[in-house]
Structures are given as C-alpha cells and as structure tokens.
Amino acid sequence: MCPYVSIVLLVLTVNTATSFKIPNDDADKLLNAHERIRRKGDELDNEYTIETKPAEFVHDYARVMSKSILFYEAQRSGELPENNRIKWRGDSCLQDVVAENNGRKVYDLTGGWYDAGDNIKFNLPMAWSTSVLALGFIEFMDAYEKAGLMDDMIDSIAWPCDYLLKCHTKIGREFYYQVGDTKVEHRLWDRPEDLTHDRIAFKVTLQDKGSDVVALASAALASCAVAFRKTGRNDISNVDEYARNAVSLYRFAKNIKGLHPGQKYVDKWEDKLVYAAVWLHLVTGEPRYLKEAEDLYNEYNLKGRSWAFSWSDTREATKLMLYKLTGKKMYTRSVMNYINAILPINNPKPYTPRGLYYRSGWGSLRYSAGSVFIALIAAKYDLSPKVYREFACNQTNYMLGDNEHHSFVIGYGKDPPCSPHHRASSCPELGVDCLYRNAFSNPGCNHHELTGALVGGPNENDEWKDNRQDYVKNEVACDYNAPFQGAIAGLLELEMNGELPPACYILKEPV
C-alpha cells in the first residue's frame, strides 16, 4: 500500500475510505499541553483524524538543501574564492574598509552576506541566520552527510563567521554592526560589483548600547565552532578563534545592555543575551555559562510565547536548547505553548484558505518556516513528534509547491519564481550596464536565476504575483532561508530513518 497525503481537518467529514489517526499517547501529550495554555473558548480533543489521499512521492529534500546553500553563495560580498559557483557574481565592495586615527588604523570589513535583495550588510539578521543554519546543521548533520553537502555547508557558514571576526575590531570594546547606509543603498538599483562609492560603517563601543547585535554575533561564532567540532574534522581553520571571540563578544554584550542605535525592528535584547550564553556553554563546556543562561532566563522572564521565531525573538530555540541540556520540563511546557497555539486543530484563524500558517504579510513564509524548524527540533526531542511532524510536512509542502499553484523556491518545483526583488540577479551579465529599464523594470524574469532562494510569500488569501517590484511578497533574504533550510534537513533525516509522516507524501513526482 502506498503512503498517504494528509490534511488536518477541524470539523471532519470523511468521504474517502482511508484515514490516519494520531495515537492516544501523542494526542494526550498535546492535550495536556493545551489544557495548560488554551485561551478561553479553545478546545482540543484528545484524538483527531486526518483525511488522506493516496500518494507515492516525496520532495527531493537533498536537492532543495543544495540549492539553498547556493543562494547563500549568491549573497556573498567581498573577494570571492576560486571555487565560486555563482558565475554571474564577481568580487564586490572591496572598498568596505574603515580608517581611524587619520588613516593610521585601517579595518577591513569586506566579506559577509548581503542581507536581502539590497547590497547592505546588516550584522544582526546575518548573525541570527548563521546561528540558525548552524543549529540545523548540528541537529540534522546526518542529513547533510547523506546529501553529500558537508563541505558545502562548512564553507557556507564559515563565510559570515570570518566576516564577523573582522567586525570585532577591538576585542571586547568595539564591533561594527552594519556596512552601507539604507538612505543611500536603497535608492540605488545596481549590482554590487559596480558599487564604487565609499560606504558608511556603523559600530557600537562601550559608550553605546547594543547587546542585541553583539550577543547574536557571539552566538553565531560559537554555533559555528560547535558545528565544526561536531564534524570531527581537523582541517577547518578559525574554529578556536571563533570560540575566543564568542566569549569576548558575550562579555562585551553584557556591558552594553540595550538595543543598538537606529534599530527599528527589534524590541528586546534580553533573549539574545541568554541565547548567546547557551551557545557559550556548548562551545566552552563551562557550567557557569549554563547557570548564567538559566538565571538570566528567569530574571528576564523569557518563558512567554514568542510572536514568531525570527531574528527579533530567539526564545523558542533557546528553550529547546536549555531543555536538551537540563531536561527540565519548564522549558518544554513553554516551547509547546508556542507550537500548540499555532496548530490548526487549536487555532484555525492564522491559516490561509490553502493551509499556510500566516503570521504577517511581509515575508509570510519566513514565519511559517521558523515555526516548522522549531517544531521539528521539538519532535526530535520526543515532544508530540507525530503531531508536530504532520504540521511541518503540510507547511513545507506548501512552500515547495503543493498549494494548487506553484513553488515559492527559485529553481525548484512547479512554476517557481523567476523575478525576485533582488538587485544582483536582476542585472545583465557583468560588463553590461545595469539600468532600471533592463533590470528593475524589466518585464521578464531576472537575467540570472537566484537558485534556492525562498521568496517572501503570499498574503492571507494565498495571493501572490512574481513581481520584482513587490519587496513585501517577492524579496528574498538570508533570514528567510535559514530556518527553511534547517527544516528541509530535518525532513530528509526523517526520510532517511523511515520516519517521514504520511503528510509529507505528494501526488506527483517533484520537478
């Protein structure tokens, strides 16, 4: 008998012959969690049924992971390596240097990733994305091994980490958190290779606040060091330097508590300090960092449910990591609070008609991907595994094209996007002028395929157009792909272990 595609129903009328039932033990776990967290009027049965349709295919998760890594290579700034695989990209922004003391001291800030469809380097989302990619690499390393992507993944996350080292210009005293002025860069539609103007760089010192971005830089460096050590390889450079700088940046972050200057989209720093402390425990093995993480978690009262897992709120990943390290149920109760509250069986309101978990119109898929990533790690820790994996399958299938329309991943699946809001890929070949008429206003596809990028996504009614000029629904970003790639790796690992839920199976062979 072939596997089955599953669709969660709130009010079930089964007209087909076959249905899949969640066993009572998993349903009981879910029920007990909801009994503690449900809002007035919410109810959850201790068993629910999922309507099913025959299916026999699954998405090519290894291919999706490989393409996602290629997207990050397309985002690289600085001098590209000899093995650069994105042939339409070249060296760029080599003028990203800062001179101090009348030119007597020069800091090299080349490298890193361009944030999204622009040519700015924002270190807060870059650091968060790096740490999330590293966490997914650590949790689902067998999937990367199976897909033959170990070397590619190591190179991928080492690129931003090497840049973050450069940004830590004075150990424990100074950190550059942004290169490029939004007021200048967002007015320009050009490939980064053609930018020749001096670019402003912004920093925090001991006289400023900025523990949010500095703590995330610490977490990024520590997470890469932990991941690289787990590979067992001895030929990866800078690992010890990542660890040393992670410690220094964490101490620095504690001395400048608050949000970094000019921050508009982050409203808290406390969660990022605790997140960094957990990573420091993992990279150093020192119990004091774990104790400090738990103490600060309680002091800052971080047990509440996140609005979404993203670079503005790291709490849900922190809770899972603390549970794994301590085994304390207080962390599982809290993270289950987050996941259970968004399951369609409990709360159908935040879902589109075709089943996407919908949190916000700007980059809607990033929030679904973030929730899936957290749910799959929780399931790995034996927290309602069947329920959470079903949720993950339904959401990722939507992103990969099982939504009655198309894929949202460039270069994969049925009718994928080809006109993302992305400067470099929209421009013609290197050497040909990049102008509004042949790039931004070009009615056709971008001149180059931005392989592997997850675009922003649809509105609450599943409406979306492949429109380069729509940065809300059709831009790409490093933080969109990070939890998405981790989630896909989690599903590949389930497939490898013969644990892929019926909901992950699809009716047609993936394109």
Short mmCIF file of C-alpha atoms in Angstrom, two decimals:
data_model
loop_
_atom_site.label_atom_id
_atom_site.label_comp_id
_atom_site.label_asym_id
_atom_site.label_seq_id
_atom_site.Cartn_x
_atom_site.Cartn_y
_atom_site.Cartn_z
CA MET A 1 0.00 0.00 0.00
CA CYS A 2 1.30 3.44 -0.89
CA PRO A 3 1.66 6.27 1.67
CA TYR A 4 -0.93 9.00 2.01
CA VAL A 5 -1.10 12.78 1.78
CA SER A 6 -2.74 14.19 4.92
CA ILE A 7 -4.76 17.31 5.54
CA VAL A 8 -5.68 18.39 9.08
CA LEU A 9 -9.41 18.99 9.45
CA LEU A 10 -11.05 20.92 12.24
CA VAL A 11 -14.55 19.57 11.52
CA LEU A 12 -14.15 16.23 9.85
CA THR A 13 -16.43 14.61 7.34
CA VAL A 14 -14.65 11.68 5.78
CA ASN A 15 -15.93 10.62 2.37
CA THR A 16 -12.86 8.61 1.48
CA ALA A 17 -12.11 5.14 2.65
CA THR A 18 -8.87 5.74 4.47
CA SER A 19 -7.91 7.95 7.38
CA PHE A 20 -4.87 8.35 9.60
CA LYS A 21 -5.30 8.65 13.35
CA ILE A 22 -2.90 10.15 15.84
CA PRO A 23 -2.24 7.58 18.59
CA ASN A 24 -3.60 8.41 22.04
CA ASP A 25 -0.18 8.75 23.68
CA ASP A 26 0.86 11.62 21.40
CA ALA A 27 -2.58 13.16 21.48
CA ASP A 28 -2.52 13.02 25.28
CA LYS A 29 0.76 14.93 25.35
CA LEU A 30 -0.78 17.54 23.10
CA LEU A 31 -3.96 17.65 25.16
CA ASN A 32 -2.10 18.12 28.42
CA ALA A 33 -0.10 20.99 26.96
CA HIS A 34 -3.21 22.67 25.65
CA GLU A 35 -5.06 22.18 28.92
CA ARG A 36 -2.45 24.47 30.45
CA ILE A 37 -2.21 27.07 27.72
CA ARG A 38 -5.51 27.31 25.87
CA ARG A 39 -7.38 30.57 25.79
CA LYS A 40 -11.00 30.91 26.79
CA GLY A 41 -13.23 29.12 24.36
CA ASP A 42 -10.49 26.89 22.86
CA GLU A 43 -10.96 23.15 22.98
CA LEU A 44 -8.79 20.28 21.94
CA ASP A 45 -9.98 16.70 21.55
CA ASN A 46 -7.62 14.01 22.77
CA GLU A 47 -7.72 12.41 19.34
CA TYR A 48 -8.08 13.86 15.89
CA THR A 49 -8.42 12.39 12.42
CA ILE A 50 -6.68 13.41 9.24
CA GLU A 51 -8.31 12.96 5.84
CA THR A 52 -5.98 11.25 3.40
CA LYS A 53 -5.38 10.74 -0.30
CA PRO A 54 -3.14 8.14 -1.95
CA ALA A 55 0.37 9.38 -2.73
CA GLU A 56 3.75 7.90 -3.50
CA PHE A 57 6.29 10.68 -3.94
CA VAL A 58 8.23 12.96 -1.62
CA HIS A 59 10.07 16.15 -2.39
CA ASP A 60 13.75 15.97 -3.20
CA TYR A 61 14.95 17.38 0.10
CA ALA A 62 18.64 16.93 -0.69
CA ARG A 63 18.25 18.95 -3.87
CA VAL A 64 16.39 21.72 -2.03
CA MET A 65 19.15 21.90 0.62
CA SER A 66 21.83 22.08 -2.06
CA LYS A 67 20.01 24.89 -3.83
CA SER A 68 19.55 26.81 -0.58
CA ILE A 69 23.31 26.71 0.01
CA LEU A 70 23.78 28.11 -3.50
CA PHE A 71 21.52 31.03 -2.57
CA TYR A 72 23.88 31.96 0.26
CA GLU A 73 26.80 31.81 -2.15
CA ALA A 74 24.96 34.29 -4.37
CA GLN A 75 24.71 36.64 -1.37
CA ARG A 76 28.46 36.78 -0.77
CA SER A 77 30.22 40.11 -0.56
CA GLY A 78 33.97 40.73 -0.88
CA GLU A 79 36.61 38.79 -2.77
CA LEU A 80 35.11 35.54 -3.97
CA PRO A 81 37.04 32.26 -3.73
CA GLU A 82 38.45 30.43 -6.73
CA ASN A 83 35.76 27.77 -6.40
CA ASN A 84 32.94 30.32 -6.71
CA ARG A 85 29.97 28.51 -8.26
CA ILE A 86 27.82 31.57 -8.99
CA LYS A 87 29.35 32.61 -12.28
CA TRP A 88 27.28 35.78 -12.63
CA ARG A 89 28.75 37.08 -9.37
CA GLY A 90 32.20 38.64 -9.00
CA ASP A 91 34.27 40.42 -6.35
CA SER A 92 32.32 43.30 -4.84
CA CYS A 93 32.56 46.12 -2.33
CA LEU A 94 36.28 45.70 -1.75
CA GLN A 95 36.16 49.31 -0.55
CA ASP A 96 34.38 48.20 2.64
CA VAL A 97 37.21 49.36 4.88
CA VAL A 98 37.26 51.84 7.74
CA ALA A 99 40.12 54.20 8.50
CA GLU A 100 40.58 55.60 12.00
CA ASN A 101 43.11 57.92 13.62
CA ASN A 102 43.64 59.91 10.42
CA GLY A 103 44.24 56.78 8.40
CA ARG A 104 46.80 55.28 10.75
CA LYS A 105 44.50 52.35 11.52
CA VAL A 106 42.52 50.63 8.78
CA TYR A 107 39.94 47.92 9.41
CA ASP A 108 38.99 45.50 6.65
CA LEU A 109 35.22 44.92 6.70
CA THR A 110 34.98 43.10 3.38
CA GLY A 111 33.12 39.82 3.18
CA GLY A 112 29.89 38.65 4.75
CA TRP A 113 26.48 38.35 3.12
CA TYR A 114 24.29 40.98 1.53
CA ASP A 115 21.16 40.94 3.61
CA ALA A 116 18.40 40.51 1.05
CA GLY A 117 17.69 41.99 -2.35
CA ASP A 118 19.80 45.02 -1.48
CA ASN A 119 23.55 45.48 -1.09
CA ILE A 120 23.70 46.27 2.63
CA LYS A 121 25.31 44.11 5.29
CA PHE A 122 23.17 44.04 8.44
CA ASN A 123 25.03 42.02 11.04
CA LEU A 124 22.06 41.33 13.32
CA PRO A 125 19.99 39.26 10.85
CA MET A 126 23.23 37.88 9.38
CA ALA A 127 24.40 36.61 12.77
CA TRP A 128 20.97 35.18 13.60
CA SER A 129 20.78 33.43 10.22
CA THR A 130 24.25 31.96 10.73
CA SER A 131 23.38 30.60 14.17
CA VAL A 132 20.11 29.09 12.92
CA LEU A 133 21.87 27.44 9.98
CA ALA A 134 24.49 26.11 12.40
CA LEU A 135 21.80 24.81 14.77
CA GLY A 136 20.12 22.98 11.89
CA PHE A 137 23.50 21.61 10.82
CA ILE A 138 24.15 20.32 14.34
CA GLU A 139 20.70 18.80 14.84
CA PHE A 140 20.39 17.22 11.40
CA MET A 141 24.02 16.60 10.42
CA ASP A 142 23.22 13.08 9.23
CA ALA A 143 21.02 14.64 6.55
CA TYR A 144 23.85 16.85 5.32
CA GLU A 145 26.14 13.82 5.28
CA LYS A 146 23.58 11.79 3.32
CA ALA A 147 23.09 14.62 0.82
CA GLY A 148 26.85 14.98 0.30
CA LEU A 149 26.74 18.59 1.47
CA MET A 150 29.16 18.58 4.40
CA ASP A 151 31.90 20.56 2.67
CA ASP A 152 29.43 22.99 1.09
CA MET A 153 27.73 23.65 4.43
CA ILE A 154 31.01 24.19 6.26
CA ASP A 155 32.08 26.72 3.62
CA SER A 156 28.65 28.33 3.68
CA ILE A 157 28.53 29.29 7.36
CA ALA A 158 32.27 29.92 7.67
CA TRP A 159 31.86 32.83 5.23
CA PRO A 160 29.79 35.07 7.54
CA CYS A 161 31.72 33.94 10.61
CA ASP A 162 35.02 35.05 9.10
CA TYR A 163 33.42 38.41 8.37
CA LEU A 164 32.05 38.76 11.92
CA LEU A 165 35.58 38.22 13.22
CA LYS A 166 36.69 41.20 11.15
CA CYS A 167 33.88 43.32 12.59
CA HIS A 168 35.13 42.71 16.13
CA THR A 169 37.77 45.38 15.65
CA LYS A 170 38.69 45.97 19.28
CA ILE A 171 38.34 42.89 21.44
CA GLY A 172 35.54 43.38 23.93
CA ARG A 173 35.29 47.08 23.15
CA GLU A 174 34.17 47.70 19.57
CA PHE A 175 32.02 45.92 16.99
CA TYR A 176 30.85 47.08 13.56
CA TYR A 177 27.22 46.07 13.06
CA GLN A 178 26.36 47.46 9.62
CA VAL A 179 28.05 48.38 6.35
CA GLY A 180 26.05 50.53 3.96
CA ASP A 181 23.57 53.33 4.63
CA THR A 182 19.94 52.45 3.89
CA LYS A 183 19.23 56.03 2.78
CA VAL A 184 21.89 55.66 0.07
CA GLU A 185 21.84 51.99 -0.86
CA HIS A 186 18.07 51.58 -1.14
CA ARG A 187 17.93 54.40 -3.71
CA LEU A 188 20.32 52.50 -5.97
CA TRP A 189 19.35 49.58 -8.17
CA ASP A 190 22.70 48.18 -9.24
CA ARG A 191 24.80 45.06 -8.96
CA PRO A 192 27.20 45.11 -6.00
CA GLU A 193 30.18 44.58 -8.33
CA ASP A 194 29.62 48.07 -9.75
CA LEU A 195 29.42 49.94 -6.44
CA THR A 196 32.41 52.22 -6.07
CA HIS A 197 31.25 54.84 -3.57
CA ASP A 198 32.55 54.94 -0.02
CA ARG A 199 30.17 53.05 2.21
CA ILE A 200 29.40 54.13 5.75
CA ALA A 201 30.01 51.60 8.51
CA PHE A 202 28.28 51.74 11.89
CA LYS A 203 29.67 50.49 15.18
CA VAL A 204 28.97 50.12 18.89
CA THR A 205 31.53 50.74 21.62
CA LEU A 206 31.48 50.64 25.42
CA GLN A 207 29.86 54.07 25.33
CA ASP A 208 26.85 52.74 23.41
CA LYS A 209 24.08 50.20 23.80
CA GLY A 210 23.99 47.19 21.52
CA SER A 211 23.81 43.89 23.35
CA ASP A 212 21.24 42.62 20.84
CA VAL A 213 23.56 42.59 17.82
CA VAL A 214 26.75 41.84 19.78
CA ALA A 215 25.17 38.87 21.58
CA LEU A 216 23.93 37.44 18.29
CA ALA A 217 27.43 37.80 16.82
CA SER A 218 28.70 35.85 19.83
CA ALA A 219 26.06 33.17 19.25
CA ALA A 220 26.91 32.93 15.56
CA LEU A 221 30.63 32.41 16.16
CA ALA A 222 30.03 29.94 18.99
CA SER A 223 27.47 27.96 17.00
CA CYS A 224 29.81 27.60 14.03
CA ALA A 225 32.60 26.41 16.32
CA VAL A 226 30.27 23.83 17.90
CA ALA A 227 29.10 22.64 14.49
CA PHE A 228 32.58 22.37 13.04
CA ARG A 229 33.86 20.45 16.04
CA LYS A 230 30.95 18.03 15.73
CA THR A 231 32.05 17.16 12.19
CA GLY A 232 35.21 15.67 13.70
CA ARG A 233 37.34 17.31 11.06
CA ASN A 234 40.67 18.85 11.99
CA ASP A 235 41.22 20.87 8.81
CA ILE A 236 38.71 23.66 9.48
CA SER A 237 40.51 26.90 10.23
CA ASN A 238 39.48 29.61 12.71
CA VAL A 239 37.43 27.33 14.99
CA ASP A 240 39.33 28.26 18.14
CA GLU A 241 39.31 31.91 17.09
CA TYR A 242 35.54 31.74 16.69
CA ALA A 243 35.26 30.41 20.25
CA ARG A 244 37.59 33.02 21.77
CA ASN A 245 35.81 35.89 20.06
CA ALA A 246 32.42 34.49 21.04
CA VAL A 247 33.43 34.71 24.69
CA SER A 248 34.76 38.26 24.31
CA LEU A 249 31.68 39.43 22.45
CA TYR A 250 29.40 37.95 25.10
CA ARG A 251 31.23 39.86 27.84
CA PHE A 252 31.04 42.97 25.68
CA ALA A 253 27.29 42.47 25.20
CA LYS A 254 26.76 42.29 28.96
CA ASN A 255 28.50 45.66 29.32
CA ILE A 256 26.30 47.47 26.78
CA LYS A 257 22.83 46.19 27.59
CA GLY A 258 20.18 47.61 25.31
CA LEU A 259 19.32 47.86 21.61
CA HIS A 260 21.91 49.03 19.12
CA PRO A 261 21.49 52.53 17.62
CA GLY A 262 18.90 53.06 14.92
CA GLN A 263 17.21 49.71 15.44
CA LYS A 264 13.57 49.80 14.30
CA TYR A 265 12.54 46.16 14.12
CA VAL A 266 13.89 44.62 17.33
CA ASP A 267 12.21 45.37 20.64
CA LYS A 268 14.23 43.21 23.01
CA TRP A 269 17.85 42.29 23.71
CA GLU A 270 17.46 40.05 26.75
CA ASP A 271 16.57 36.93 24.76
CA LYS A 272 19.69 37.28 22.63
CA LEU A 273 21.96 37.51 25.66
CA VAL A 274 20.53 34.25 27.03
CA TYR A 275 20.76 32.63 23.58
CA ALA A 276 24.45 33.55 23.43
CA ALA A 277 25.08 32.23 26.96
CA VAL A 278 23.68 28.82 25.98
CA TRP A 279 25.93 28.69 22.94
CA LEU A 280 28.92 29.67 25.08
CA HIS A 281 28.23 26.75 27.39
CA LEU A 282 28.19 24.44 24.38
CA VAL A 283 31.39 25.80 22.87
CA THR A 284 33.40 26.08 26.11
CA GLY A 285 31.90 23.27 28.17
CA GLU A 286 31.92 25.59 31.18
CA PRO A 287 28.89 25.08 33.50
CA ARG A 288 28.90 28.73 34.58
CA TYR A 289 27.52 29.80 31.23
CA LEU A 290 24.63 27.35 31.52
CA LYS A 291 23.89 28.60 35.02
CA GLU A 292 24.04 32.17 33.81
CA ALA A 293 21.71 31.37 30.93
CA GLU A 294 19.15 29.84 33.28
CA ASP A 295 19.47 32.66 35.79
CA LEU A 296 19.01 35.32 33.11
CA TYR A 297 16.15 33.38 31.54
CA ASN A 298 14.30 33.61 34.84
CA GLU A 299 15.41 37.16 35.61
CA TYR A 300 14.21 38.42 32.24
CA ASN A 301 11.05 36.26 32.38
CA LEU A 302 11.54 34.74 28.94
CA LYS A 303 9.06 31.90 29.36
CA GLY A 304 6.31 33.71 27.45
CA ARG A 305 5.23 32.68 23.97
CA SER A 306 7.02 34.36 21.08
CA TRP A 307 5.06 36.24 18.46
CA ALA A 308 7.28 34.39 15.97
CA PHE A 309 10.68 32.73 15.89
CA SER A 310 12.86 35.18 13.99
CA TRP A 311 15.88 37.42 14.41
CA SER A 312 13.79 39.68 16.61
CA ASP A 313 13.00 36.86 19.07
CA THR A 314 15.25 33.85 19.72
CA ARG A 315 13.39 32.48 22.75
CA GLU A 316 11.96 29.29 21.25
CA ALA A 317 15.35 27.97 20.11
CA THR A 318 16.80 28.89 23.50
CA LYS A 319 14.08 26.92 25.31
CA LEU A 320 14.76 23.81 23.23
CA MET A 321 18.50 24.05 23.80
CA LEU A 322 18.01 24.53 27.55
CA TYR A 323 15.68 21.54 27.68
CA LYS A 324 18.21 19.39 25.85
CA LEU A 325 20.93 20.45 28.29
CA THR A 326 18.93 20.26 31.53
CA GLY A 327 15.93 18.02 30.91
CA LYS A 328 13.73 20.50 32.79
CA LYS A 329 10.05 20.36 31.87
CA MET A 330 9.61 24.10 32.37
CA TYR A 331 11.30 24.63 29.02
CA THR A 332 9.23 22.02 27.17
CA ARG A 333 5.99 23.43 28.57
CA SER A 334 6.96 26.85 27.30
CA VAL A 335 8.03 25.81 23.81
CA MET A 336 4.97 23.58 23.45
CA ASN A 337 2.92 26.61 24.40
CA TYR A 338 4.33 28.32 21.31
CA ILE A 339 3.87 25.40 18.90
CA ASN A 340 0.50 24.16 20.12
CA ALA A 341 -1.03 27.61 19.93
CA ILE A 342 -0.44 27.76 16.17
CA LEU A 343 -1.58 24.27 15.24
CA PRO A 344 -4.72 24.37 13.07
CA ILE A 345 -6.51 21.95 15.36
CA ASN A 346 -6.37 24.58 18.10
CA ASN A 347 -6.40 27.86 16.22
CA PRO A 348 -7.56 27.93 12.59
CA LYS A 349 -7.56 31.73 12.34
CA PRO A 350 -3.93 32.29 11.28
CA TYR A 351 -4.19 29.97 8.27
CA THR A 352 -4.76 30.83 4.63
CA PRO A 353 -7.51 29.00 2.72
CA ARG A 354 -4.91 26.62 1.28
CA GLY A 355 -3.32 25.88 4.63
CA LEU A 356 -0.32 28.16 5.11
CA TYR A 357 0.36 29.24 8.68
CA TYR A 358 0.15 33.00 8.21
CA ARG A 359 1.67 35.47 10.68
CA SER A 360 2.39 38.61 8.70
CA GLY A 361 2.16 39.87 5.15
CA TRP A 362 5.79 40.94 4.87
CA GLY A 363 7.72 37.77 4.14
CA SER A 364 4.94 35.46 5.27
CA LEU A 365 6.86 32.26 4.52
CA ARG A 366 9.70 33.10 6.88
CA TYR A 367 7.35 32.82 9.86
CA SER A 368 5.95 29.51 8.71
CA ALA A 369 9.49 28.23 8.10
CA GLY A 370 10.60 29.38 11.55
CA SER A 371 7.71 27.58 13.23
CA VAL A 372 8.40 24.41 11.26
CA PHE A 373 12.07 24.49 12.24
CA ILE A 374 11.21 24.77 15.93
CA ALA A 375 8.53 22.06 15.63
CA LEU A 376 10.91 19.58 14.01
CA ILE A 377 13.58 20.04 16.67
CA ALA A 378 10.92 19.66 19.36
CA ALA A 379 9.70 16.49 17.68
CA LYS A 380 13.24 15.16 17.63
CA TYR A 381 13.26 15.65 21.41
CA ASP A 382 10.10 13.49 21.57
CA LEU A 383 7.69 16.35 22.13
CA SER A 384 4.46 15.39 20.32
CA PRO A 385 6.51 14.05 17.40
CA LYS A 386 3.64 12.84 15.20
CA VAL A 387 1.58 16.00 15.55
CA TYR A 388 4.50 18.38 15.06
CA ARG A 389 5.88 16.47 12.08
CA GLU A 390 2.48 16.48 10.38
CA PHE A 391 2.41 20.25 10.80
CA ALA A 392 5.93 20.52 9.38
CA CYS A 393 5.07 18.41 6.33
CA ASN A 394 1.97 20.43 5.48
CA GLN A 395 3.82 23.75 5.71
CA THR A 396 6.93 22.73 3.78
CA ASN A 397 4.86 21.07 1.07
CA TYR A 398 3.03 24.37 0.63
CA MET A 399 6.33 26.23 0.20
CA LEU A 400 7.61 23.64 -2.27
CA GLY A 401 4.55 23.89 -4.48
CA ASP A 402 1.71 21.78 -3.11
CA ASN A 403 -0.68 24.72 -2.85
CA GLU A 404 -2.67 24.37 -6.11
CA HIS A 405 -0.38 26.89 -7.81
CA HIS A 406 3.42 26.92 -7.68
CA SER A 407 6.63 26.60 -5.73
CA PHE A 408 8.00 29.54 -3.76
CA VAL A 409 11.60 28.31 -4.05
CA ILE A 410 13.50 29.66 -7.04
CA GLY A 411 14.78 26.88 -9.28
CA TYR A 412 12.70 24.12 -7.70
CA GLY A 413 9.27 22.67 -8.28
CA LYS A 414 6.29 23.68 -10.36
CA ASP A 415 6.36 27.17 -11.91
CA PRO A 416 8.84 28.64 -9.39
CA PRO A 417 9.50 32.38 -9.05
CA CYS A 418 11.90 33.94 -11.53
CA SER A 419 11.58 37.68 -10.81
CA PRO A 420 12.56 38.19 -7.18
CA HIS A 421 13.22 41.64 -5.74
CA HIS A 422 16.99 41.19 -5.90
CA ARG A 423 19.46 43.60 -7.45
CA ALA A 424 22.37 41.36 -8.42
CA SER A 425 20.33 38.65 -10.15
CA SER A 426 18.16 41.19 -11.98
CA CYS A 427 21.14 42.84 -13.69
CA PRO A 428 22.55 41.66 -17.05
CA GLU A 429 25.91 39.99 -17.47
CA LEU A 430 28.89 41.62 -15.80
CA GLY A 431 30.17 44.40 -18.01
CA VAL A 432 26.71 45.38 -19.28
CA ASP A 433 25.20 48.45 -17.62
CA CYS A 434 22.53 47.62 -15.06
CA LEU A 435 19.73 50.13 -15.62
CA TYR A 436 16.16 50.48 -14.41
CA ARG A 437 14.81 49.58 -17.84
CA ASN A 438 16.82 46.36 -18.22
CA ALA A 439 16.74 45.30 -14.58
CA PHE A 440 14.21 46.70 -12.11
CA SER A 441 11.55 47.47 -14.76
CA ASN A 442 12.37 44.51 -16.99
CA PRO A 443 9.03 42.75 -17.61
CA GLY A 444 10.64 39.32 -17.90
CA CYS A 445 12.49 37.06 -15.48
CA ASN A 446 15.64 38.23 -13.76
CA HIS A 447 18.67 37.85 -16.00
CA HIS A 448 20.10 35.24 -13.62
CA GLU A 449 18.40 32.54 -11.62
CA LEU A 450 18.78 33.14 -7.89
CA THR A 451 18.79 29.41 -7.25
CA GLY A 452 17.43 28.17 -3.93
CA ALA A 453 16.04 31.43 -2.58
CA LEU A 454 12.72 31.33 -0.72
CA VAL A 455 10.69 34.39 -1.69
CA GLY A 456 8.57 36.34 0.78
CA GLY A 457 5.31 34.57 0.06
CA PRO A 458 1.58 35.16 -0.33
CA ASN A 459 -0.95 37.24 1.52
CA GLU A 460 -3.64 35.89 3.83
CA ASN A 461 -5.71 34.75 0.83
CA ASP A 462 -2.85 32.83 -0.84
CA GLU A 463 -2.49 35.62 -3.40
CA TRP A 464 0.97 36.22 -4.83
CA LYS A 465 2.49 37.51 -8.06
CA ASP A 466 6.01 37.03 -9.34
CA ASN A 467 6.65 40.76 -9.31
CA ARG A 468 10.18 42.09 -8.84
CA GLN A 469 8.84 45.44 -7.67
CA ASP A 470 6.97 43.88 -4.74
CA TYR A 471 9.53 43.69 -1.93
CA VAL A 472 6.86 42.61 0.57
CA LYS A 473 5.92 39.36 -1.16
CA ASN A 474 8.79 38.75 -3.56
CA GLU A 475 12.02 39.81 -1.91
CA VAL A 476 14.46 37.22 -0.63
CA ALA A 477 16.62 37.37 2.49
CA CYS A 478 19.23 35.40 4.37
CA ASP A 479 16.89 35.08 7.34
CA TYR A 480 14.09 33.63 5.16
CA ASN A 481 16.20 30.67 4.07
CA ALA A 482 17.90 29.87 7.37
CA PRO A 483 15.06 28.11 9.23
CA PHE A 484 13.67 26.83 5.92
CA GLN A 485 16.92 25.03 5.10
CA GLY A 486 17.09 23.60 8.62
CA ALA A 487 13.52 22.33 8.32
CA ILE A 488 14.23 20.64 4.99
CA ALA A 489 17.28 18.96 6.54
CA GLY A 490 15.05 17.73 9.37
CA LEU A 491 12.63 16.17 6.90
CA LEU A 492 15.45 14.50 4.97
CA GLU A 493 16.68 12.96 8.20
CA LEU A 494 13.19 11.62 8.89
CA GLU A 495 13.09 10.16 5.38
CA MET A 496 16.48 8.51 5.92
CA ASN A 497 15.24 6.94 9.15
CA GLY A 498 11.96 5.75 7.68
CA GLU A 499 10.01 8.14 9.91
CA LEU A 500 8.60 10.56 7.34
CA PRO A 501 4.91 11.18 8.13
CA PRO A 502 2.20 10.40 5.56
CA ALA A 503 1.53 14.13 5.21
CA CYS A 504 4.90 14.61 3.54
CA TYR A 505 3.96 12.42 0.58
CA ILE A 506 2.72 14.10 -2.58
CA LEU A 507 0.66 13.01 -5.58
CA LYS A 508 3.11 13.93 -8.34
CA GLU A 509 6.83 13.44 -8.75
CA PRO A 510 8.61 16.72 -7.91
CA VAL A 511 10.00 18.77 -10.79
#
